[in-house]
PDB file of C-alpha atoms and ligand atoms in Angstrom:
ATOM      1  CA  UNK A 186     -12.018   8.985  -2.052  1.00  0.00           C
ATOM      2  CA  UNK A 187      -8.639   9.953  -0.626  1.00  0.00           C
ATOM      3  CA  UNK A 188      -5.579   8.135   0.696  1.00  0.00           C
ATOM      4  CA  UNK A 189      -6.841   8.175   4.298  1.00  0.00           C
ATOM      5  CA  UNK A 190     -10.153   6.570   3.276  1.00  0.00           C
ATOM      6  CA  UNK A 191      -8.250   3.964   1.222  1.00  0.00           C
ATOM      7  CA  UNK A 192      -6.064   3.061   4.217  1.00  0.00           C
ATOM      8  CA  UNK A 193      -9.154   2.949   6.459  1.00  0.00           C
ATOM      9  CA  UNK A 194     -10.764   0.362   4.155  1.00  0.00           C
ATOM     10  CA  UNK A 195      -8.087  -2.193   5.089  1.00  0.00           C
ATOM     11  CA  UNK A 196      -9.654  -5.169   6.795  1.00  0.00           C
ATOM     12  CA  UNK A 197     -13.167  -3.698   6.446  1.00  0.00           C
ATOM     13  CA  UNK A 198     -14.170  -3.618   2.803  1.00  0.00           C
ATOM     14  CA  UNK A 199     -12.344  -4.921  -0.288  1.00  0.00           C
ATOM     15  CA  UNK A 200     -10.885  -2.107  -2.397  1.00  0.00           C
ATOM     16  CA  UNK A 201     -11.743  -2.117  -6.107  1.00  0.00           C
ATOM     17  CA  UNK A 202      -9.274  -0.759  -8.633  1.00  0.00           C
ATOM     18  CA  UNK A 203      -9.407  -0.959 -12.430  1.00  0.00           C
ATOM     19  CA  UNK A 204      -7.295   0.578 -15.147  1.00  0.00           C
ATOM     20  CA  UNK A 205      -8.702   3.192 -17.505  1.00  0.00           C
ATOM     21  CA  UNK A 206      -6.834   4.901 -20.303  1.00  0.00           C
ATOM     22  CA  UNK A 207      -9.271   7.268 -21.965  1.00  0.00           C
ATOM     23  CA  UNK A 208     -12.488   9.269 -21.621  1.00  0.00           C
ATOM     24  CA  UNK A 209     -15.032   6.465 -22.240  1.00  0.00           C
ATOM     25  CA  UNK A 210     -13.334   3.828 -20.053  1.00  0.00           C
ATOM     26  CA  UNK A 211     -12.916   6.393 -17.254  1.00  0.00           C
ATOM     27  CA  UNK A 212     -16.627   7.283 -17.476  1.00  0.00           C
ATOM     28  CA  UNK A 213     -17.602   3.622 -17.190  1.00  0.00           C
ATOM     29  CA  UNK A 214     -15.221   2.926 -14.267  1.00  0.00           C
ATOM     30  CA  UNK A 215     -16.456   5.993 -12.439  1.00  0.00           C
ATOM     31  CA  UNK A 216     -20.155   5.302 -13.057  1.00  0.00           C
ATOM     32  CA  UNK A 217     -19.626   1.712 -11.815  1.00  0.00           C
ATOM     33  CA  UNK A 218     -18.413   3.151  -8.506  1.00  0.00           C
ATOM     34  CA  UNK A 219     -14.879   1.739  -8.649  1.00  0.00           C
ATOM     35  CA  UNK A 220     -12.786   3.021  -5.699  1.00  0.00           C
ATOM     36  CA  UNK A 221      -9.543   3.760  -7.578  1.00  0.00           C
ATOM     37  CA  UNK A 222      -8.832   4.277 -11.285  1.00  0.00           C
ATOM     38  CA  UNK A 223      -5.303   3.399 -12.340  1.00  0.00           C
ATOM     39  CA  UNK A 224      -3.951   4.942 -15.513  1.00  0.00           C
ATOM     40  CA  UNK A 225      -1.540   2.050 -15.883  1.00  0.00           C
ATOM     41  CA  UNK A 226       1.483   1.922 -18.133  1.00  0.00           C
ATOM     42  CA  UNK A 227      -0.190  -1.293 -19.320  1.00  0.00           C
ATOM     43  CA  UNK A 228      -1.644   1.124 -21.860  1.00  0.00           C
ATOM     44  CA  UNK A 229       1.557   0.299 -23.757  1.00  0.00           C
ATOM     45  CA  UNK A 230       0.283  -3.231 -24.380  1.00  0.00           C
ATOM     46  CA  UNK A 231      -3.457  -2.661 -24.234  1.00  0.00           C
ATOM     47  CA  UNK A 232      -3.857   0.591 -26.165  1.00  0.00           C
ATOM     48  CA  UNK A 233      -0.657   1.177 -28.099  1.00  0.00           C
ATOM     49  CA  UNK A 234       0.038  -2.426 -29.158  1.00  0.00           C
ATOM     50  CA  UNK A 235       3.605  -2.708 -27.785  1.00  0.00           C
ATOM     51  CA  UNK A 236       4.735  -6.101 -26.486  1.00  0.00           C
ATOM     52  CA  UNK A 237       5.823  -4.610 -23.140  1.00  0.00           C
ATOM     53  CA  UNK A 238       5.456  -1.449 -21.049  1.00  0.00           C
ATOM     54  CA  UNK A 239       9.069  -0.389 -21.698  1.00  0.00           C
ATOM     55  CA  UNK A 240       8.378   1.982 -24.663  1.00  0.00           C
ATOM     56  CA  UNK A 241       5.725   3.984 -22.769  1.00  0.00           C
ATOM     57  CA  UNK A 242       6.766   7.624 -22.259  1.00  0.00           C
ATOM     58  CA  UNK A 243       5.820  10.381 -19.822  1.00  0.00           C
ATOM     59  CA  UNK A 244       4.083  12.144 -22.728  1.00  0.00           C
ATOM     60  CA  UNK A 245       1.918   9.050 -23.340  1.00  0.00           C
ATOM     61  CA  UNK A 246       1.013   8.854 -19.643  1.00  0.00           C
ATOM     62  CA  UNK A 247       0.187  12.561 -19.304  1.00  0.00           C
ATOM     63  CA  UNK A 248      -2.088  12.522 -22.343  1.00  0.00           C
ATOM     64  CA  UNK A 249      -4.007   9.506 -21.019  1.00  0.00           C
ATOM     65  CA  UNK A 250      -4.232  10.858 -17.442  1.00  0.00           C
ATOM     66  CA  UNK A 251      -5.769  14.070 -18.810  1.00  0.00           C
ATOM     67  CA  UNK A 252      -8.349  12.092 -20.821  1.00  0.00           C
ATOM     68  CA  UNK A 253      -9.209   9.898 -17.825  1.00  0.00           C
ATOM     69  CA  UNK A 254      -9.653  12.955 -15.606  1.00  0.00           C
ATOM     70  CA  UNK A 255     -12.046  14.453 -18.181  1.00  0.00           C
ATOM     71  CA  UNK A 256     -14.065  11.216 -18.123  1.00  0.00           C
ATOM     72  CA  UNK A 257     -14.019  10.860 -14.329  1.00  0.00           C
ATOM     73  CA  UNK A 258     -13.902  14.341 -12.771  1.00  0.00           C
ATOM     74  CA  UNK A 259     -14.508  13.081  -9.213  1.00  0.00           C
ATOM     75  CA  UNK A 260     -12.555   9.813  -9.237  1.00  0.00           C
ATOM     76  CA  UNK A 261      -9.412   8.987  -7.269  1.00  0.00           C
ATOM     77  CA  UNK A 262      -6.881   8.546 -10.068  1.00  0.00           C
ATOM     78  CA  UNK A 263      -3.439   6.961  -9.770  1.00  0.00           C
ATOM     79  CA  UNK A 264      -0.910   7.671 -12.532  1.00  0.00           C
ATOM     80  CA  UNK A 265       1.674   4.991 -13.286  1.00  0.00           C
ATOM     81  CA  UNK A 266       5.282   6.200 -13.555  1.00  0.00           C
ATOM     82  CA  UNK A 267       6.659   4.781 -16.840  1.00  0.00           C
ATOM     83  CA  UNK A 268      10.051   3.141 -17.345  1.00  0.00           C
ATOM     84  CA  UNK A 269      12.978   5.557 -16.714  1.00  0.00           C
ATOM     85  CA  UNK A 270      10.746   8.337 -15.368  1.00  0.00           C
ATOM     86  CA  UNK A 271      11.925   7.709 -11.762  1.00  0.00           C
ATOM     87  CA  UNK A 272      15.042   5.516 -11.931  1.00  0.00           C
ATOM     88  CA  UNK A 273      17.571   8.143 -13.035  1.00  0.00           C
ATOM     89  CA  UNK A 274      17.454  10.453 -10.003  1.00  0.00           C
ATOM     90  CA  UNK A 275      15.080  11.336  -7.156  1.00  0.00           C
ATOM     91  CA  UNK A 276      14.935  14.907  -8.547  1.00  0.00           C
ATOM     92  CA  UNK A 277      13.748  13.679 -11.934  1.00  0.00           C
ATOM     93  CA  UNK A 278      11.287  11.354 -10.179  1.00  0.00           C
ATOM     94  CA  UNK A 279       9.760  14.198  -8.133  1.00  0.00           C
ATOM     95  CA  UNK A 280       9.508  16.357 -11.261  1.00  0.00           C
ATOM     96  CA  UNK A 281       7.759  13.620 -13.270  1.00  0.00           C
ATOM     97  CA  UNK A 282       5.452  12.660 -10.397  1.00  0.00           C
ATOM     98  CA  UNK A 283       4.506  16.334 -10.121  1.00  0.00           C
ATOM     99  CA  UNK A 284       3.649  16.448 -13.829  1.00  0.00           C
ATOM    100  CA  UNK A 285       1.246  13.554 -13.283  1.00  0.00           C
ATOM    101  CA  UNK A 286      -0.550  15.467 -10.538  1.00  0.00           C
ATOM    102  CA  UNK A 287      -0.683  18.579 -12.725  1.00  0.00           C
ATOM    103  CA  UNK A 288      -2.270  16.405 -15.466  1.00  0.00           C
ATOM    104  CA  UNK A 289      -5.023  15.292 -13.086  1.00  0.00           C
ATOM    105  CA  UNK A 290      -3.777  12.328 -11.038  1.00  0.00           C
ATOM    106  CA  UNK A 291      -4.302  12.238  -7.262  1.00  0.00           C
ATOM    107  CA  UNK A 292      -1.364   9.902  -6.647  1.00  0.00           C
ATOM    108  CA  UNK A 293       1.345   8.015  -8.497  1.00  0.00           C
ATOM    109  CA  UNK A 294       2.429   4.380  -8.583  1.00  0.00           C
ATOM    110  CA  UNK A 295       5.932   3.112  -9.160  1.00  0.00           C
ATOM    111  CA  UNK A 296       7.465  -0.342  -9.383  1.00  0.00           C
ATOM    112  CA  UNK A 297      10.126  -1.625  -6.983  1.00  0.00           C
ATOM    113  CA  UNK A 298      11.105  -1.954  -3.338  1.00  0.00           C
ATOM    114  CA  UNK A 299      14.196  -1.088  -1.287  1.00  0.00           C
ATOM    115  CA  UNK A 300      16.256   0.519  -4.103  1.00  0.00           C
ATOM    116  CA  UNK A 301      13.514   3.160  -4.517  1.00  0.00           C
ATOM    117  CA  UNK A 302      12.917   3.910  -0.833  1.00  0.00           C
ATOM    118  CA  UNK A 303      14.707   7.283  -0.936  1.00  0.00           C
ATOM    119  CA  UNK A 304      13.030   8.273  -4.210  1.00  0.00           C
ATOM    120  CA  UNK A 305       9.600   7.455  -2.791  1.00  0.00           C
ATOM    121  CA  UNK A 306      10.381   9.417   0.388  1.00  0.00           C
ATOM    122  CA  UNK A 307      11.302  12.446  -1.713  1.00  0.00           C
ATOM    123  CA  UNK A 308       8.135  12.189  -3.824  1.00  0.00           C
ATOM    124  CA  UNK A 309       5.960  11.951  -0.704  1.00  0.00           C
ATOM    125  CA  UNK A 310       7.825  14.897   0.880  1.00  0.00           C
ATOM    126  CA  UNK A 311       6.800  16.915  -2.174  1.00  0.00           C
ATOM    127  CA  UNK A 312       3.161  16.226  -1.255  1.00  0.00           C
ATOM    128  CA  UNK A 313       2.540  13.429  -3.752  1.00  0.00           C
ATOM    129  CA  UNK A 314       0.938  10.204  -2.473  1.00  0.00           C
ATOM    130  CA  UNK A 315       2.682   7.020  -3.656  1.00  0.00           C
ATOM    131  CA  UNK A 316       1.284   3.534  -4.306  1.00  0.00           C
ATOM    132  CA  UNK A 317       3.995   0.843  -4.342  1.00  0.00           C
ATOM    133  CA  UNK A 318       4.158  -2.127  -6.710  1.00  0.00           C
ATOM    134  CA  UNK A 319       5.899  -5.414  -5.804  1.00  0.00           C
ATOM    135  CA  UNK A 320       5.974  -8.980  -7.109  1.00  0.00           C
ATOM    136  CA  UNK A 321       6.126  -9.257 -10.860  1.00  0.00           C
ATOM    137  CA  UNK A 322       7.045  -5.746 -11.947  1.00  0.00           C
ATOM    138  CA  UNK A 323       6.494  -5.536 -15.719  1.00  0.00           C
ATOM    139  CA  UNK A 324       9.147  -2.844 -16.336  1.00  0.00           C
ATOM    140  CA  UNK A 325      11.757  -5.371 -15.080  1.00  0.00           C
ATOM    141  CA  UNK A 326      10.501  -8.170 -17.338  1.00  0.00           C
ATOM    142  CA  UNK A 327      13.984  -8.518 -18.834  1.00  0.00           C
ATOM    143  CA  UNK A 328      15.568  -9.032 -15.396  1.00  0.00           C
ATOM    144  CA  UNK A 329      12.830 -11.338 -14.114  1.00  0.00           C
ATOM    145  CA  UNK A 330      13.061 -13.599 -17.150  1.00  0.00           C
ATOM    146  CA  UNK A 331       9.436 -13.301 -18.224  1.00  0.00           C
ATOM    147  CA  UNK A 332       6.000 -13.143 -16.616  1.00  0.00           C
ATOM    148  CA  UNK A 333       6.830 -15.282 -13.597  1.00  0.00           C
ATOM    149  CA  UNK A 334       4.910 -15.737 -10.348  1.00  0.00           C
ATOM    150  CA  UNK A 335       6.970 -14.305  -7.462  1.00  0.00           C
ATOM    151  CA  UNK A 336       7.391 -15.564  -3.880  1.00  0.00           C
ATOM    152  CA  UNK A 337       7.951 -19.204  -4.755  1.00  0.00           C
ATOM    153  CA  UNK A 338      11.340 -19.557  -3.045  1.00  0.00           C
ATOM    154  CA  UNK A 339      12.187 -18.695   0.600  1.00  0.00           C
ATOM    155  CA  UNK A 340      14.514 -15.912  -0.668  1.00  0.00           C
ATOM    156  CA  UNK A 341      11.837 -14.414  -2.895  1.00  0.00           C
ATOM    157  CA  UNK A 342       9.275 -14.576  -0.039  1.00  0.00           C
ATOM    158  CA  UNK A 343      11.740 -12.886   2.359  1.00  0.00           C
ATOM    159  CA  UNK A 344      12.511 -10.142  -0.158  1.00  0.00           C
ATOM    160  CA  UNK A 345       8.832  -9.424  -0.797  1.00  0.00           C
ATOM    161  CA  UNK A 346       8.067  -9.226   2.947  1.00  0.00           C
ATOM    162  CA  UNK A 347      11.056  -6.933   3.514  1.00  0.00           C
ATOM    163  CA  UNK A 348      10.250  -4.676   0.559  1.00  0.00           C
ATOM    164  CA  UNK A 349       6.604  -4.366   1.627  1.00  0.00           C
ATOM    165  CA  UNK A 350       7.679  -3.308   5.118  1.00  0.00           C
ATOM    166  CA  UNK A 351      10.076  -0.731   3.649  1.00  0.00           C
ATOM    167  CA  UNK A 352       7.360   0.701   1.373  1.00  0.00           C
ATOM    168  CA  UNK A 353       5.059   0.994   4.393  1.00  0.00           C
ATOM    169  CA  UNK A 354       7.796   2.695   6.441  1.00  0.00           C
ATOM    170  CA  UNK A 355       8.625   5.280   3.770  1.00  0.00           C
ATOM    171  CA  UNK A 356       4.952   6.261   3.603  1.00  0.00           C
ATOM    172  CA  UNK A 357       3.264   4.511   0.665  1.00  0.00           C
ATOM    173  CA  UNK A 358      -0.523   4.492   1.124  1.00  0.00           C
ATOM    174  CA  UNK A 359      -0.981   1.068  -0.514  1.00  0.00           C
ATOM    175  CA  UNK A 360       0.920  -1.573  -2.453  1.00  0.00           C
ATOM    176  CA  UNK A 361       0.009  -3.460  -5.628  1.00  0.00           C
ATOM    177  CA  UNK A 362       1.061  -7.121  -5.466  1.00  0.00           C
ATOM    178  CA  UNK A 363       1.304  -8.591  -8.952  1.00  0.00           C
ATOM    179  CA  UNK A 364       1.645 -12.338  -9.655  1.00  0.00           C
ATOM    180  CA  UNK A 365       2.484 -13.371  -6.109  1.00  0.00           C
ATOM    181  CA  UNK A 366       1.892 -16.785  -4.510  1.00  0.00           C
ATOM    182  CA  UNK A 367      -1.375 -16.500  -2.563  1.00  0.00           C
ATOM    183  CA  UNK A 368       0.083 -17.470   0.843  1.00  0.00           C
ATOM    184  CA  UNK A 369       2.910 -14.936   0.518  1.00  0.00           C
ATOM    185  CA  UNK A 370       0.477 -12.183  -0.491  1.00  0.00           C
ATOM    186  CA  UNK A 371      -1.600 -13.116   2.582  1.00  0.00           C
ATOM    187  CA  UNK A 372       1.460 -12.912   4.826  1.00  0.00           C
ATOM    188  CA  UNK A 373       2.406  -9.503   3.416  1.00  0.00           C
ATOM    189  CA  UNK A 374      -1.174  -8.269   3.837  1.00  0.00           C
ATOM    190  CA  UNK A 375      -1.197  -9.374   7.491  1.00  0.00           C
ATOM    191  CA  UNK A 376       2.233  -7.858   8.158  1.00  0.00           C
ATOM    192  CA  UNK A 377       1.587  -4.273   7.096  1.00  0.00           C
ATOM    193  CA  UNK A 378      -0.942  -1.606   8.047  1.00  0.00           C
ATOM    194  CA  UNK A 379      -1.466  -0.238   4.535  1.00  0.00           C
ATOM    195  CA  UNK A 380      -3.726  -2.039   2.031  1.00  0.00           C
ATOM    196  CA  UNK A 381      -2.435  -4.504  -0.537  1.00  0.00           C
ATOM    197  CA  UNK A 382      -4.164  -4.540  -3.900  1.00  0.00           C
ATOM    198  CA  UNK A 383      -3.624  -7.773  -5.780  1.00  0.00           C
ATOM    199  CA  UNK A 384      -3.541  -8.830  -9.409  1.00  0.00           C
ATOM    200  CA  UNK A 385      -2.814 -12.533  -9.665  1.00  0.00           C
ATOM    201  CA  UNK A 386      -2.003 -12.463  -5.940  1.00  0.00           C
ATOM    202  CA  UNK A 387      -4.924 -14.447  -4.598  1.00  0.00           C
ATOM    203  CA  UNK A 388      -7.894 -13.958  -2.324  1.00  0.00           C
ATOM    204  CA  UNK A 389      -6.382 -12.414   0.799  1.00  0.00           C
ATOM    205  CA  UNK A 390      -5.251  -9.009  -0.465  1.00  0.00           C
ATOM    206  CA  UNK A 391      -7.155  -5.949   0.778  1.00  0.00           C
ATOM    207  CA  UNK A 392      -8.292  -5.185  -2.753  1.00  0.00           C
ATOM    208  CA  UNK A 393      -8.133  -6.317  -6.351  1.00  0.00           C
ATOM    209  CA  UNK A 394      -7.051  -4.629  -9.564  1.00  0.00           C
ATOM    210  CA  UNK A 395      -7.638  -5.748 -13.140  1.00  0.00           C
ATOM    211  CA  UNK A 396      -7.034  -4.246 -16.561  1.00  0.00           C
ATOM    212  CA  UNK A 397     -10.251  -2.706 -17.944  1.00  0.00           C
ATOM    213  CA  UNK A 398      -9.953  -4.370 -21.338  1.00  0.00           C
ATOM    214  CA  UNK A 399      -9.484  -7.814 -19.717  1.00  0.00           C
ATOM    215  CA  UNK A 400     -12.601  -7.344 -17.547  1.00  0.00           C
ATOM    216  CA  UNK A 401     -14.815  -6.413 -20.489  1.00  0.00           C
ATOM    217  CA  UNK A 402     -13.257  -8.928 -22.871  1.00  0.00           C
ATOM    218  CA  UNK A 403     -11.708  -6.487 -25.329  1.00  0.00           C
ATOM    219  CA  UNK A 404      -8.449  -8.398 -24.977  1.00  0.00           C
ATOM    220  CA  UNK A 405      -8.662 -11.986 -26.138  1.00  0.00           C
ATOM    221  CA  UNK A 406      -5.732 -13.663 -24.349  1.00  0.00           C
ATOM    222  CA  UNK A 407      -6.751 -16.144 -21.614  1.00  0.00           C
ATOM    223  CA  UNK A 408      -4.945 -15.396 -18.341  1.00  0.00           C
ATOM    224  CA  UNK A 409      -5.520 -17.560 -15.229  1.00  0.00           C
ATOM    225  CA  UNK A 410      -5.765 -14.610 -12.833  1.00  0.00           C
ATOM    226  CA  UNK A 411      -8.254 -12.655 -14.968  1.00  0.00           C
ATOM    227  CA  UNK A 412     -12.022 -12.992 -15.042  1.00  0.00           C
ATOM    228  CA  UNK A 413     -13.754 -11.831 -18.216  1.00  0.00           C
ATOM    229  CA  UNK A 414     -17.199 -10.396 -17.378  1.00  0.00           C
ATOM    230  CA  UNK A 415     -18.297  -9.688 -20.967  1.00  0.00           C
ATOM    231  CA  UNK A 416     -17.205 -10.487 -24.493  1.00  0.00           C
ATOM    232  CA  UNK A 417     -16.928  -6.963 -25.834  1.00  0.00           C
ATOM    233  CA  UNK A 418     -14.480  -7.883 -28.594  1.00  0.00           C
ATOM    234  CA  UNK A 419     -17.084 -10.095 -30.228  1.00  0.00           C
ATOM    235  CA  UNK A 420     -19.868  -7.546 -29.679  1.00  0.00           C
ATOM    236  CA  UNK A 421     -17.789  -4.799 -31.328  1.00  0.00           C
ATOM    237  CA  UNK A 422     -16.636  -7.056 -34.146  1.00  0.00           C
ATOM    238  CA  UNK A 423     -20.224  -8.046 -34.948  1.00  0.00           C
ATOM    239  CA  UNK A 424     -21.346  -4.402 -34.851  1.00  0.00           C
ATOM    240  CA  UNK A 425     -18.629  -3.341 -37.304  1.00  0.00           C
ATOM    241  CA  UNK A 426     -19.374  -6.328 -39.563  1.00  0.00           C
ATOM    242  CA  UNK A 427     -23.087  -5.416 -39.561  1.00  0.00           C
ATOM    243  CA  UNK A 428     -22.271  -1.808 -40.455  1.00  0.00           C
ATOM    244  CA  UNK A 429     -20.075  -2.962 -43.326  1.00  0.00           C
ATOM    245  CA  UNK A 430     -22.733  -5.373 -44.624  1.00  0.00           C
ATOM    246  CA  UNK A 431     -25.483  -2.746 -44.450  1.00  0.00           C
ATOM    247  CA  UNK A 432     -23.420  -0.170 -46.354  1.00  0.00           C
ATOM    248  CA  UNK A 433     -22.449  -2.732 -49.005  1.00  0.00           C
ATOM    249  CA  UNK A 434     -26.119  -3.761 -49.362  1.00  0.00           C
ATOM    250  CA  UNK A 435     -27.360  -0.156 -49.363  1.00  0.00           C
ATOM    251  CA  UNK A 436     -29.399  -0.747 -46.169  1.00  0.00           C
ATOM    252  CA  UNK A 437     -27.600   2.043 -44.290  1.00  0.00           C
ATOM    253  CA  UNK A 438     -28.216   4.938 -44.413  1.00  0.00           C
ATOM    254  CA  UNK A 439     -31.976   4.392 -44.452  1.00  0.00           C
ATOM    255  CA  UNK A 440     -34.799   6.914 -44.508  1.00  0.00           C
ATOM    256  CA  UNK A 441     -34.298   7.297 -40.699  1.00  0.00           C
ATOM    257  CA  UNK A 442     -30.761   8.599 -41.177  1.00  0.00           C
ATOM    258  CA  UNK A 443     -31.258  11.276 -43.818  1.00  0.00           C
ATOM    259  CA  UNK A 444     -32.057  15.011 -43.799  1.00  0.00           C
ATOM    260  CA  UNK A 445     -34.987  16.172 -45.951  1.00  0.00           C
TER     261      UNK A 445
HETATM  262  O1  LIG B 712      -0.063  -0.868 -15.562  1.00  0.00           O
HETATM  263  C1  LIG B 712      -0.914  -1.538 -14.974  1.00  0.00           C
HETATM  264  O2  LIG B 712      -2.028  -1.772 -15.462  1.00  0.00           O
HETATM  265  C2  LIG B 712      -0.579  -2.060 -13.662  1.00  0.00           C
HETATM  266  C3  LIG B 712      -1.547  -3.016 -13.043  1.00  0.00           C
HETATM  267  C4  LIG B 712      -1.360  -4.354 -13.626  1.00  0.00           C
HETATM  268  C5  LIG B 712      -1.433  -3.047 -11.565  1.00  0.00           C
HETATM  269  O3  LIG B 712       0.439  -1.755 -13.133  1.00  0.00           O
END
């Protein structure tokens, strides 16, 4: 996979993207044939137990990108730029984006529209492909007043359409649309030549992205836009309970597990 192939998929075949944060999840995503692996800053919530993505650092991201690359040597990996890694100056943004590529990413993703146009241009000029991210942008949760669906008002719709066009013009190879009214996501998708990849943005995006742990049911919160394909939390919990019971009852280790 490469950015040209991803752009070429628009209108032909839905693009699949899933997050992965470590060696085993990357192996599974890659073996399943997922088109793009996103090392999302959602690792702050999902892996590190924070209540937002704000505390996630560049060091956190680089460590997880390296692990994901080890688990998926041939995958197309997008590294998510964490809060304050690109907002301070375009120079700092290019430097941090470059560190993500050195760690093993093929491209980076950053949140925001028009205000980051110049920064994105500079990152792309340095040879680093950029995926945009519009709609609900979790790093701005404090400005947006919570996890709110975007595109509900005429102003919000206009802004999303304008920002998407700007991201296309500066050279992004795709755009994540998060928590966007379905009809607005459809309009954006029809208005630009690069693929949109939706999460809570309805059926008409060019692709879909979900968080790995939501897909396999390792997270237990019910979210309308998520589909849980397995109940891994319960499977793991039962396995650990069985282990504990067997040790307490002197069933494990058995004759099969010893060295003679
Ligand atoms: O960090 C993340 O997982 C993301 C996805 C929700 C798109 O940005």
